Each structure stands twice: as C-alpha cells, then as structure tokens.
C-alpha cells in the first residue's frame, strides 16, 4: 500500500503519454462528419475502414512509406557506423586535442537546427542534391545535424574496462579488430538505443523534407500527411488514418529494440 501513490502517478503519466495515440487510433475509424460532431474519446458509432484505403489510393501513400523507409534506414545505418567510429576514437584513441575536439563537436548540441538549416540547404543545393533521396539523407547520416549519437556511444565505451581492450591487444588484435569484435558486441544495448532514436527522429522529421523536396517521387510520409491539409479543406479523417499508419513502423521498431534499451539502462548503473 505504501507504493500505491507512486503507482497512481505512473498510471496517470502513462495515460497522458499514450492518450493522444489512442485518440488518433479511435478517430481513424470515424467518418469526417462524426469526427466533427462527436466527442474525441467517444467510440465510433459505425467503424469504417475506407479511410485507410482512400489514403493509399488518393495520395499514393505507398510511395511516401517507401521513401520514408529508405531515408530512415539509411540515416540509421549511417548514424550507427559513423557514430561508432567517432565514439571509439574519442573514447579510446589518444591523439593531440582529442578532448577539445570532442567537446567542440558536442557543443553543436546547443545550436538549434533552425540556425544551420539555411547553410545546410545552400550546401545541398550547390551539390545538386535538391529533391533527391541523397539530399534527404546526407546531412544526417554523418551526424552533422544529429551529434547526440557520438556522445551517447562514446560515454558507453568509456564504461567498458580498459583491461578487456588490453587483453585483446596482447592476443594480437588490431584497432579495428578490437572495435568490431570486442567493443561493438559489448555495446549492442546502446547501439540499439541509438538505432531507435535515429530512426524515430528521421521518420518524424518534417522541416527538412518540407524544404528540400517538392516532387511526389521523393516525398516522405510526414510531407505527405502535411499535404493533406489545405486552407479550405481539412481532411481530418484521412489525416488521422494516415497518422495511424505512420505510427505502426515506429511501434514495430520499438518492439524489436526494446530489450536493448532496457539492457542499456540496466548496464548504465554498473561499474
């Protein structure tokens, strides 16, 4: 009974967090008129599935999903590869100015993305990558606009005992062998966490695709949903249906990697 207030607070917090998603899922099965006339939390009087079919056929939603998957997977893989390489260098390699360079790089976390948006766009435009998949991916794949991954993995590498690395060197392992066969397997929990963060951030990103793309062939899911809104016509039932479908890949990614997140949290308290 002593923990009852704590459980009540946690349940209330969970409801506040999950509530918007449940309302979105509930409204996705309503008609446009029912959404405007009924209470948000009221169950659909006559659940319909045509909203989902109309989104796919009317707006070529399949193309939006494929583009989002391509961009999100490419950015996630790039973040994992380059963040791991940079993090290992900052955590284990000894070179002049290492710490100063690391903190200068991490200082970019304090710079709002909107500040670097125009210079980034100019660079991409000069490279001729406007309205291309490469233009969507390149600014994020190396961690230029998402430096948190390097910091996250570097801090995890710092917790791994140096004796493990020393033992591998005594056995004749080189730097890349140690990184690939020793450090990366031990860092799977934190890499799983980074994969989720990168995938979710890229999947939900609207501002950059809104600026860099304009054709149907490169339009991602967030840009596609934004297109469903206009000044004179708000397709609420289609927007909510599309939002529900956009959430499904994120739920799937979380279910796949959730055990790595839990493990990374558990190991973060170990010395």
Coordinates of C-alpha atoms in Angstrom, one line a residue:
X1 CA 0.0 0.0 0.0
X2 CA 2.9 2.3 0.6
X3 CA 3.7 2.3 -3.2
X4 CA 0.1 2.9 -4.2
X5 CA 0.6 6.7 -4.7
X6 CA 3.6 6.0 -6.8
X7 CA 1.7 3.5 -9.0
X8 CA -1.2 6.0 -9.4
X9 CA 1.2 8.7 -10.5
X10 CA 2.9 6.3 -13.0
X11 CA -0.5 5.2 -14.4
X12 CA -1.6 8.8 -14.8
X13 CA 1.7 9.6 -16.6
X14 CA 1.2 6.6 -18.9
X15 CA -2.3 7.7 -19.7
X16 CA -1.2 11.2 -20.5
X17 CA 1.6 9.8 -22.8
X18 CA -0.5 7.2 -24.5
X19 CA -3.7 9.2 -24.6
X20 CA -3.1 11.1 -27.9
X21 CA -2.1 7.9 -29.7
X22 CA -5.3 6.2 -28.5
X23 CA -7.4 9.1 -29.6
X24 CA -5.8 9.1 -33.0
X25 CA -6.4 5.4 -33.4
X26 CA -10.0 5.8 -32.3
X27 CA -10.7 8.7 -34.7
X28 CA -9.1 6.9 -37.6
X29 CA -12.2 4.7 -37.8
X30 CA -14.7 7.6 -37.9
X31 CA -16.1 9.5 -40.8
X32 CA -15.3 13.1 -41.3
X33 CA -18.7 14.2 -40.1
X34 CA -18.6 12.0 -37.0
X35 CA -15.1 13.4 -36.0
X36 CA -16.6 17.0 -36.1
X37 CA -19.8 16.2 -34.3
X38 CA -18.8 13.6 -31.7
X39 CA -16.6 13.7 -28.6
X40 CA -12.9 12.9 -29.2
X41 CA -13.0 10.0 -26.8
X42 CA -16.3 8.6 -28.0
X43 CA -16.0 5.2 -29.8
X44 CA -17.0 5.2 -33.5
X45 CA -20.7 4.6 -33.9
X46 CA -20.1 2.8 -37.1
X47 CA -16.4 1.9 -37.6
X48 CA -15.2 2.2 -41.1
X49 CA -12.0 1.1 -42.9
X50 CA -12.5 3.1 -46.1
X51 CA -10.3 5.9 -44.6
X52 CA -7.2 3.8 -44.9
X53 CA -8.0 2.6 -48.4
X54 CA -8.7 6.2 -49.5
X55 CA -5.4 7.4 -48.2
X56 CA -3.5 4.7 -50.1
X57 CA -5.3 5.3 -53.4
X58 CA -5.9 9.0 -53.4
X59 CA -2.5 10.2 -52.1
X60 CA -0.1 7.4 -53.3
X61 CA 0.7 6.7 -49.7
X62 CA 2.7 3.6 -50.6
X63 CA 5.3 5.9 -52.2
X64 CA 5.5 8.1 -49.1
X65 CA 6.1 5.0 -46.9
X66 CA 8.8 3.6 -49.2
X67 CA 10.6 6.9 -49.3
X68 CA 10.4 7.2 -45.5
X69 CA 11.8 3.7 -45.0
X70 CA 14.7 4.3 -47.4
X71 CA 15.6 7.6 -45.8
X72 CA 15.1 6.4 -42.2
X73 CA 17.1 3.2 -42.7
X74 CA 19.9 4.9 -44.5
X75 CA 20.3 7.6 -41.8
X76 CA 20.0 5.0 -39.0
X77 CA 22.7 2.8 -40.5
X78 CA 24.9 5.8 -41.2
X79 CA 24.5 7.0 -37.6
X80 CA 25.4 3.6 -36.2
X81 CA 28.5 3.3 -38.4
X82 CA 30.0 6.8 -38.2
X83 CA 28.9 7.4 -34.6
X84 CA 30.6 4.2 -33.5
X85 CA 33.8 5.0 -35.3
X86 CA 33.9 8.6 -33.9
X87 CA 32.9 7.5 -30.4
X88 CA 35.7 4.8 -30.3
X89 CA 38.2 7.4 -31.4
X90 CA 37.1 9.9 -28.8
X91 CA 36.9 7.2 -26.0
X92 CA 39.9 5.0 -26.6
X93 CA 42.4 6.5 -29.1
X94 CA 45.0 9.0 -27.8
X95 CA 45.7 11.9 -30.2
X96 CA 46.5 15.6 -29.7
X97 CA 43.4 17.8 -29.0
X98 CA 41.1 14.8 -28.6
X99 CA 39.1 16.2 -25.7
X100 CA 39.0 19.7 -27.0
X101 CA 37.7 18.4 -30.4
X102 CA 35.1 16.2 -28.8
X103 CA 33.6 19.0 -26.6
X104 CA 33.7 21.4 -29.6
X105 CA 31.7 18.8 -31.5
X106 CA 29.3 18.2 -28.7
X107 CA 28.8 22.0 -28.3
X108 CA 26.9 21.8 -31.5
X109 CA 24.1 20.1 -29.5
X110 CA 23.3 23.6 -28.1
X111 CA 22.8 25.1 -31.6
X112 CA 19.2 24.9 -32.8
X113 CA 18.7 23.0 -36.0
X114 CA 17.0 26.0 -37.5
X115 CA 20.2 28.0 -37.3
X116 CA 22.1 25.6 -39.5
X117 CA 19.1 25.0 -41.8
X118 CA 19.9 27.7 -44.4
X119 CA 23.6 26.9 -44.7
X120 CA 22.8 23.2 -45.0
X121 CA 20.3 23.9 -47.7
X122 CA 22.8 26.1 -49.6
X123 CA 25.4 23.3 -49.5
X124 CA 22.9 20.7 -50.7
X125 CA 21.8 23.0 -53.4
X126 CA 25.3 23.6 -54.6
X127 CA 25.9 19.9 -54.7
X128 CA 22.8 19.5 -56.9
X129 CA 21.0 17.3 -54.4
X130 CA 17.8 19.2 -54.0
X131 CA 14.7 17.0 -54.3
X132 CA 16.7 13.8 -54.1
X133 CA 17.0 10.9 -51.6
X134 CA 20.7 11.7 -51.1
X135 CA 19.8 15.3 -50.2
X136 CA 17.4 14.0 -47.6
X137 CA 19.9 11.6 -46.1
X138 CA 23.4 13.2 -46.4
X139 CA 23.0 16.0 -43.8
X140 CA 22.1 13.4 -41.1
X141 CA 24.0 10.3 -42.0
X142 CA 27.4 11.5 -40.7
X143 CA 25.9 13.0 -37.5
X144 CA 26.4 16.6 -38.6
X145 CA 22.8 17.6 -37.6
X146 CA 22.5 14.7 -35.0
X147 CA 25.7 14.8 -32.9
X148 CA 24.0 13.1 -29.9
X149 CA 24.8 9.7 -31.2
X150 CA 28.6 10.2 -30.9
X151 CA 28.2 11.4 -27.3
X152 CA 25.9 8.5 -26.4
X153 CA 28.2 5.8 -27.7
X154 CA 31.3 7.5 -26.5
X155 CA 30.1 7.6 -23.0
X156 CA 29.2 3.9 -23.1
X157 CA 32.6 3.0 -24.5
X158 CA 34.1 4.8 -21.5
X159 CA 32.4 2.5 -19.1
X160 CA 34.0 -0.6 -20.7
X161 CA 37.1 -1.7 -18.7
X162 CA 40.3 -0.9 -20.4
X163 CA 41.6 -4.3 -19.3
X164 CA 39.4 -6.0 -21.9
X165 CA 40.9 -4.0 -24.7
X166 CA 44.4 -4.6 -23.3
X167 CA 43.8 -8.3 -23.3
X168 CA 42.8 -8.2 -26.9
X169 CA 45.9 -6.3 -27.9
X170 CA 48.1 -8.8 -26.1
X171 CA 46.4 -11.5 -28.2
X172 CA 47.4 -9.6 -31.4
X173 CA 44.2 -7.8 -32.2
X174 CA 44.5 -4.5 -34.1
X175 CA 42.4 -1.4 -33.6
X176 CA 39.6 -2.3 -36.0
X177 CA 39.5 -5.9 -34.8
X178 CA 39.1 -4.7 -31.2
X179 CA 36.3 -2.3 -32.3
X180 CA 34.4 -4.8 -34.4
X181 CA 34.9 -8.0 -32.3
X182 CA 35.1 -6.6 -28.8
X183 CA 33.6 -3.2 -28.4
X184 CA 30.7 -3.4 -30.8
X185 CA 29.3 -6.7 -29.4
X186 CA 29.5 -5.2 -25.8
X187 CA 27.8 -2.0 -27.0
X188 CA 24.8 -3.7 -28.6
X189 CA 22.4 -2.3 -26.0
X190 CA 23.4 1.3 -26.5
X191 CA 23.6 0.8 -30.3
X192 CA 20.0 -0.5 -30.2
X193 CA 19.0 2.6 -28.3
X194 CA 20.8 4.8 -30.9
X195 CA 19.1 3.0 -33.7
X196 CA 15.6 3.7 -32.2
X197 CA 16.5 7.4 -31.6
X198 CA 17.9 7.9 -35.2
X199 CA 15.0 6.0 -36.8
X200 CA 12.3 7.8 -34.9
X201 CA 13.8 11.3 -35.4
X202 CA 14.3 10.7 -39.1
X203 CA 10.8 9.2 -39.6
X204 CA 9.2 12.1 -37.8
X205 CA 11.3 14.8 -39.4
X206 CA 9.1 17.3 -41.3
X207 CA 11.1 20.5 -41.6
X208 CA 14.0 19.3 -43.7
X209 CA 11.8 17.3 -46.2
X210 CA 9.5 20.2 -46.4
X211 CA 12.3 22.4 -47.6
X212 CA 14.4 20.1 -49.7
X213 CA 11.7 18.1 -51.6
X214 CA 8.9 19.1 -53.9
X215 CA 8.0 16.1 -56.1
X216 CA 5.9 13.0 -55.4
X217 CA 8.9 10.7 -56.1
X218 CA 10.9 12.0 -53.1
X219 CA 8.0 12.9 -50.7
X220 CA 8.3 11.2 -47.3
X221 CA 5.4 10.3 -45.0
X222 CA 5.5 13.4 -42.9
X223 CA 5.5 15.6 -46.0
X224 CA 2.7 13.5 -47.5
X225 CA 0.5 13.9 -44.4
X226 CA 1.1 17.7 -44.3
X227 CA 0.0 17.8 -48.0
X228 CA -3.5 16.5 -46.9
X229 CA -4.2 19.9 -45.2
X230 CA -5.2 22.9 -47.2
X231 CA -6.7 26.4 -46.4
X232 CA -10.2 25.5 -47.5
X233 CA -10.4 21.7 -46.8
X234 CA -9.3 19.8 -43.8
X235 CA -9.5 16.0 -44.4
X236 CA -9.4 15.1 -40.7
X237 CA -10.5 11.5 -41.2
X238 CA -7.7 10.9 -43.8
X239 CA -5.1 12.7 -41.8
X240 CA -5.8 10.6 -38.7
X241 CA -5.9 7.4 -40.7
X242 CA -2.6 8.3 -42.3
X243 CA -1.1 9.2 -38.9
X244 CA -2.2 5.9 -37.5
X245 CA -0.4 4.0 -40.3
X246 CA 2.6 6.2 -39.9
X247 CA 2.8 5.1 -36.2
X248 CA 2.9 1.4 -37.0
X249 CA 6.6 1.2 -38.2
X250 CA 7.6 3.1 -35.1
X251 CA 5.8 0.6 -32.8
X252 CA 7.5 -2.2 -34.7
X253 CA 10.9 -0.7 -34.3
X254 CA 10.4 -0.2 -30.6
X255 CA 9.2 -3.8 -30.1
X256 CA 12.3 -5.1 -31.9
X257 CA 14.8 -3.0 -29.9
X258 CA 13.1 -2.5 -26.6
X259 CA 15.2 -5.2 -24.9
X260 CA 18.3 -3.4 -25.9
X261 CA 17.0 -0.2 -24.3
X262 CA 16.2 -1.9 -21.1
X263 CA 19.6 -3.6 -21.0
X264 CA 21.4 -0.3 -21.7
X265 CA 19.6 1.3 -18.8
X266 CA 20.4 -1.6 -16.5
X267 CA 24.1 -1.6 -17.5
X268 CA 24.5 2.1 -17.3
X269 CA 24.4 1.8 -13.5
X270 CA 27.1 -0.9 -13.4
X271 CA 30.8 0.0 -12.8

